[in-house]
Structure formats: structure tokens, C-alpha cells
Amino acid sequence: NAGVTQTPKFQVLKTGQSMTLQCAQDMNHEYMSWYRQDPGMGLRLIHYSVGAGITDQGEVPNGYNVSRSTTEDFPLRLLSAAPSQTSVYFCASSSLMDRGLNYGELFFGEGSRLTVL
Amino acid sequence: AQTVTQSQPEMSVQEAETVTLSCTYDTSESDYYLFWYKQPPSRQMILVIRQEAYKQQNATENRFSVNFQKAAKSFSLKISDSQLGDAAMYFCAYRSGPNSGGSNYKLTFGKGTLLTVNP
């Protein structure tokens, strides 16, 4: 029962480098999203997707890119890393179907700690 | 846009005592869901409890219960018989329901309350 799998768990980058955070879920969820967590700021939505081929911006999308080619995968790309992108990143997914027992609940990955020097 | 406010950045409680964490939210919708998530030092986000706005009965999960005051837009979490393992960051969150007329995709979080449990 894998749920939501994020890789890598830790990453150190230099300013200007690019990288991709991987996210995969095996629950056939339509909705997938990326959040960043910073001290005192809670979790802020970066990008989200409601199905393959459909993505949209969240609250803090600048500097990040996403795509959704399959239901299972939702990678987050940092195009040119900046120190301001030092954060903990969470991928989360949920069902958007009828009001079942788990309706509305987000299932989270374990998080990825990214440091940009 | 909906907002979620947690007015207590930090709280502490003695082991075996009861503590209440506060959360207020702002919305014009009538169909929505509210959640409390727990984040221990392991960083994993764990769902503690959820409440559907159309249900008047307060949700309960073992030692965790909520006081849902829809008119006041308040959603507090009560932890009874606190245990050392309850020490964590707690986040209150709001999500629009499917019949809200707005976007039911996004989950909006408060900034969190750090709970310390003293032995």
C-alpha cells in the first residue's frame, strides 16, 4: 500500500541549477498537488492538477513548472533554483469523486527537503 | 478566497490533561469540509479528524474531538488525556465541497499550532 511516493527526500542544489521532484500515487486519484512548507507560513499551494493533461497555478507558482501526462505521476520542476526556494515540499493527492468516506481528504507524501545554496 | 486562521502559534499541555486548539475560517460557502492534520517531527502529514459542514454533529476520533460552530465559523480541536506522542504541529484546513459552486480542489491551511506535551 504505497500511497503517495515522493523522491528524493533530501536534495542540495546550487543557485541556478535545475531539478525535478518526483511524485507518484497508486490510488487512482484525480487530484494531485504540490505544497511548500516554510516556518510560520503553513503549507502553500504551488501547482495542482485535476487530471491528466490539466494543471493550474496555486498561490506561489513562480519558479516552478509541472506537467501531468498520466494519472499516477505529477513531477515538480525547478527551472533555475534560487535560495528563496529552500523549503520542504509536499506532494498530495485526493479523490474528487462522490462523497465517500475519504472525500476531501488529502493524502500526503513524506516530503522533500530542498536546500538551495 | 477562503482563509484559515490559527491564532495560537504555540500551546503546551501536561500529560493526561486536556488541551484545545483554536481555528477560525472565513467563507461565504455553505458546502465545505474542515480538517485537522498533525505533523510530528517525522514531517509526515497525518489526518486527525474531519468535519463535513452539512453535519451538525461534532466529529470524534478516540481522544480527539472538534467543536464545530458553523455560524461563528469556528472549528476547534480538543485533545483529551494528552500523550507524549501528541506533541506535533497541528494544522487546520478548509476545502470547498462539490456543491459549493467554487473550486473544490484546493485545500487551504492555517499557519499551524505547535503543541508541546510536558511529562
mmCIF file of N, CA and C in Angstrom, chain A residues 9-10 31 35 37 40-43 45 48 50 88 90 94 96 99-106 108-113, chain B residues 31 33 35 37 39 42-45 47 50 52 54 89 91 95-99 103-112:
data_model
loop_
_atom_site.group_PDB
_atom_site.id
_atom_site.type_symbol
_atom_site.label_atom_id
_atom_site.label_comp_id
_atom_site.label_asym_id
_atom_site.label_seq_id
_atom_site.Cartn_x
_atom_site.Cartn_y
_atom_site.Cartn_z
ATOM 1 N N LYS A 9 14.097 12.533 -0.952
ATOM 2 C CA LYS A 9 13.706 13.047 0.357
ATOM 3 C C LYS A 9 14.554 14.243 0.762
ATOM 4 N N PHE A 10 15.760 14.286 0.295
ATOM 5 C CA PHE A 10 16.661 15.402 0.574
ATOM 6 C C PHE A 10 17.421 15.754 -0.702
ATOM 7 N N TYR A 31 -7.026 14.213 -8.381
ATOM 8 C CA TYR A 31 -6.402 15.465 -7.942
ATOM 9 C C TYR A 31 -5.024 15.206 -7.376
ATOM 10 N N TYR A 35 2.708 21.372 -2.464
ATOM 11 C CA TYR A 35 2.739 22.424 -1.464
ATOM 12 C C TYR A 35 4.183 22.632 -1.044
ATOM 13 N N GLN A 37 6.275 24.108 2.419
ATOM 14 C CA GLN A 37 6.108 24.435 3.828
ATOM 15 C C GLN A 37 7.316 25.210 4.311
ATOM 16 N N GLY A 40 6.410 29.184 9.978
ATOM 17 C CA GLY A 40 5.482 30.281 10.226
ATOM 18 C C GLY A 40 4.535 30.591 9.092
ATOM 19 N N MET A 41 4.632 29.840 7.995
ATOM 20 C CA MET A 41 3.804 30.135 6.812
ATOM 21 C C MET A 41 2.778 29.041 6.534
ATOM 22 N N GLY A 42 2.816 27.958 7.257
ATOM 23 C CA GLY A 42 1.911 26.858 6.961
ATOM 24 C C GLY A 42 2.290 26.190 5.646
ATOM 25 N N LEU A 43 1.310 25.632 4.975
ATOM 26 C CA LEU A 43 1.521 24.999 3.677
ATOM 27 C C LEU A 43 0.882 25.869 2.605
ATOM 28 N N LEU A 45 0.062 26.348 -1.546
ATOM 29 C CA LEU A 45 -0.138 25.586 -2.775
ATOM 30 C C LEU A 45 0.685 26.179 -3.913
ATOM 31 N N TYR A 48 -1.421 22.571 -9.016
ATOM 32 C CA TYR A 48 -2.274 21.418 -8.830
ATOM 33 C C TYR A 48 -2.793 20.926 -10.177
ATOM 34 N N VAL A 50 -6.141 18.374 -11.872
ATOM 35 C CA VAL A 50 -7.374 17.626 -11.623
ATOM 36 C C VAL A 50 -7.520 16.458 -12.592
ATOM 37 N N VAL A 88 10.549 22.783 2.445
ATOM 38 C CA VAL A 88 10.105 21.395 2.428
ATOM 39 C C VAL A 88 8.905 21.315 1.492
ATOM 40 N N PHE A 90 5.794 19.137 -0.319
ATOM 41 C CA PHE A 90 4.897 18.005 -0.160
ATOM 42 C C PHE A 90 4.058 17.833 -1.414
ATOM 43 N N SER A 94 -5.861 13.444 -3.885
ATOM 44 C CA SER A 94 -7.152 13.075 -3.335
ATOM 45 C C SER A 94 -8.112 12.694 -4.444
ATOM 46 N N LEU A 96 -11.773 13.067 -6.241
ATOM 47 C CA LEU A 96 -12.774 14.109 -6.440
ATOM 48 C C LEU A 96 -14.137 13.501 -6.736
ATOM 49 N N ARG A 99 -19.212 11.709 -2.569
ATOM 50 C CA ARG A 99 -18.915 11.840 -1.141
ATOM 51 C C ARG A 99 -18.753 10.473 -0.470
ATOM 52 N N GLY A 100 -17.570 9.869 -0.661
ATOM 53 C CA GLY A 100 -17.270 8.640 0.053
ATOM 54 C C GLY A 100 -16.682 8.957 1.408
ATOM 55 N N LEU A 101 -16.233 7.926 2.053
ATOM 56 C CA LEU A 101 -15.704 8.101 3.411
ATOM 57 C C LEU A 101 -14.488 9.003 3.427
ATOM 58 N N ASN A 102 -13.708 8.968 2.345
ATOM 59 C CA ASN A 102 -12.465 9.738 2.336
ATOM 60 C C ASN A 102 -12.574 11.015 1.524
ATOM 61 N N TYR A 103 -13.801 11.390 1.134
ATOM 62 C CA TYR A 103 -13.938 12.557 0.277
ATOM 63 C C TYR A 103 -13.307 13.778 0.924
ATOM 64 N N GLY A 104 -12.524 14.482 0.114
ATOM 65 C CA GLY A 104 -11.932 15.729 0.577
ATOM 66 C C GLY A 104 -10.589 15.572 1.238
ATOM 67 N N GLU A 105 -10.297 14.364 1.724
ATOM 68 C CA GLU A 105 -9.036 14.175 2.443
ATOM 69 C C GLU A 105 -7.870 14.154 1.477
ATOM 70 N N LEU A 106 -6.832 14.899 1.825
ATOM 71 C CA LEU A 106 -5.590 14.871 1.069
ATOM 72 C C LEU A 106 -4.667 13.812 1.661
ATOM 73 N N PHE A 108 -0.838 12.639 1.760
ATOM 74 C CA PHE A 108 0.452 13.298 1.571
ATOM 75 C C PHE A 108 1.590 12.321 1.379
ATOM 76 N N GLY A 109 2.586 12.740 0.600
ATOM 77 C CA GLY A 109 3.868 12.079 0.590
ATOM 78 C C GLY A 109 4.657 12.458 1.825
ATOM 79 N N GLU A 110 5.851 11.898 1.965
ATOM 80 C CA GLU A 110 6.642 12.121 3.168
ATOM 81 C C GLU A 110 7.411 13.428 3.158
ATOM 82 N N GLY A 111 7.369 14.137 2.069
ATOM 83 C CA GLY A 111 8.036 15.431 1.993
ATOM 84 C C GLY A 111 9.457 15.321 1.453
ATOM 85 N N SER A 112 9.882 16.419 0.839
ATOM 86 C CA SER A 112 11.243 16.511 0.298
ATOM 87 C C SER A 112 11.859 17.802 0.799
ATOM 88 N N ARG A 113 12.988 17.680 1.482
ATOM 89 C CA ARG A 113 13.673 18.886 1.977
ATOM 90 C C ARG A 113 14.684 19.331 0.951
ATOM 91 N N ASP B 31 -21.220 24.682 1.559
ATOM 92 C CA ASP B 31 -20.792 23.295 1.400
ATOM 93 C C ASP B 31 -19.273 23.234 1.466
ATOM 94 N N TYR B 33 -15.655 21.289 3.786
ATOM 95 C CA TYR B 33 -15.105 20.321 4.731
ATOM 96 C C TYR B 33 -13.987 20.996 5.518
ATOM 97 N N PHE B 35 -10.685 20.149 8.298
ATOM 98 C CA PHE B 35 -9.773 19.081 8.702
ATOM 99 C C PHE B 35 -8.795 19.585 9.755
ATOM 100 N N TYR B 37 -4.931 18.342 10.647
ATOM 101 C CA TYR B 37 -3.808 17.477 10.328
ATOM 102 C C TYR B 37 -2.749 17.635 11.410
ATOM 103 N N GLN B 39 1.354 17.034 12.268
ATOM 104 C CA GLN B 39 2.677 16.822 11.679
ATOM 105 C C GLN B 39 3.702 16.633 12.789
ATOM 106 N N SER B 42 8.625 13.719 12.472
ATOM 107 C CA SER B 42 8.949 12.917 11.288
ATOM 108 C C SER B 42 8.561 13.618 9.983
ATOM 109 N N ARG B 43 7.796 14.689 10.085
ATOM 110 C CA ARG B 43 7.391 15.513 8.946
ATOM 111 C C ARG B 43 6.154 14.972 8.223
ATOM 112 N N GLN B 44 5.762 13.744 8.503
ATOM 113 C CA GLN B 44 4.621 13.162 7.822
ATOM 114 C C GLN B 44 3.335 13.890 8.210
ATOM 115 N N MET B 45 2.489 14.177 7.251
ATOM 116 C CA MET B 45 1.199 14.820 7.492
ATOM 117 C C MET B 45 0.169 13.724 7.731
ATOM 118 N N LEU B 47 -3.813 12.832 8.923
ATOM 119 C CA LEU B 47 -5.159 13.329 9.182
ATOM 120 C C LEU B 47 -5.608 12.914 10.576
ATOM 121 N N ARG B 50 -11.923 14.987 10.561
ATOM 122 C CA ARG B 50 -12.551 15.790 9.531
ATOM 123 C C ARG B 50 -14.009 16.031 9.884
ATOM 124 N N GLU B 52 -17.719 17.460 8.068
ATOM 125 C CA GLU B 52 -18.492 17.972 6.931
ATOM 126 C C GLU B 52 -19.391 19.092 7.432
ATOM 127 N N TYR B 54 -22.191 20.124 6.472
ATOM 128 C CA TYR B 54 -23.626 19.856 6.486
ATOM 129 C C TYR B 54 -24.039 18.961 7.663
ATOM 130 N N MET B 89 3.106 19.607 15.318
ATOM 131 C CA MET B 89 2.471 20.775 14.724
ATOM 132 C C MET B 89 1.103 20.341 14.239
ATOM 133 N N PHE B 91 -2.297 21.469 12.042
ATOM 134 C CA PHE B 91 -2.797 22.375 11.026
ATOM 135 C C PHE B 91 -4.296 22.192 10.856
ATOM 136 N N ARG B 95 -11.645 22.928 2.895
ATOM 137 C CA ARG B 95 -11.784 22.555 1.491
ATOM 138 C C ARG B 95 -13.231 22.743 1.061
ATOM 139 N N SER B 96 -13.448 23.370 -0.080
ATOM 140 C CA SER B 96 -14.795 23.536 -0.605
ATOM 141 C C SER B 96 -15.396 22.188 -0.966
ATOM 142 N N GLY B 97 -16.714 22.056 -0.767
ATOM 143 C CA GLY B 97 -17.399 20.837 -1.146
ATOM 144 C C GLY B 97 -17.765 20.827 -2.620
ATOM 145 N N PRO B 98 -18.212 19.707 -3.141
ATOM 146 C CA PRO B 98 -18.504 19.597 -4.579
ATOM 147 C C PRO B 98 -19.684 20.433 -5.019
ATOM 148 N N ASN B 99 -20.532 20.818 -4.085
ATOM 149 C CA ASN B 99 -21.705 21.616 -4.437
ATOM 150 C C ASN B 99 -21.565 23.079 -4.025
ATOM 151 N N SER B 103 -14.283 26.330 -6.474
ATOM 152 C CA SER B 103 -13.302 25.286 -6.714
ATOM 153 C C SER B 103 -13.230 24.351 -5.506
ATOM 154 N N ASN B 104 -13.514 23.097 -5.716
ATOM 155 C CA ASN B 104 -13.430 22.145 -4.603
ATOM 156 C C ASN B 104 -12.111 21.397 -4.627
ATOM 157 N N TYR B 105 -11.146 21.994 -5.299
ATOM 158 C CA TYR B 105 -9.894 21.290 -5.422
ATOM 159 C C TYR B 105 -8.896 21.676 -4.342
ATOM 160 N N LYS B 106 -8.856 22.937 -4.013
ATOM 161 C CA LYS B 106 -7.762 23.423 -3.201
ATOM 162 C C LYS B 106 -8.051 23.267 -1.722
ATOM 163 N N LEU B 107 -7.027 22.853 -0.996
ATOM 164 C CA LEU B 107 -7.092 22.790 0.453
ATOM 165 C C LEU B 107 -6.324 23.996 0.989
ATOM 166 N N THR B 108 -6.979 24.793 1.815
ATOM 167 C CA THR B 108 -6.335 25.972 2.389
ATOM 168 C C THR B 108 -5.983 25.677 3.836
ATOM 169 N N PHE B 109 -4.715 25.919 4.185
ATOM 170 C CA PHE B 109 -4.223 25.604 5.520
ATOM 171 C C PHE B 109 -4.045 26.859 6.366
ATOM 172 N N GLY B 110 -4.215 26.691 7.671
ATOM 173 C CA GLY B 110 -3.766 27.700 8.608
ATOM 174 C C GLY B 110 -2.257 27.581 8.788
ATOM 175 N N LYS B 111 -1.679 28.482 9.588
ATOM 176 C CA LYS B 111 -0.224 28.500 9.734
ATOM 177 C C LYS B 111 0.276 27.518 10.786
ATOM 178 N N GLY B 112 -0.621 26.909 11.501
ATOM 179 C CA GLY B 112 -0.223 25.846 12.403
ATOM 180 C C GLY B 112 -0.096 26.269 13.856
#
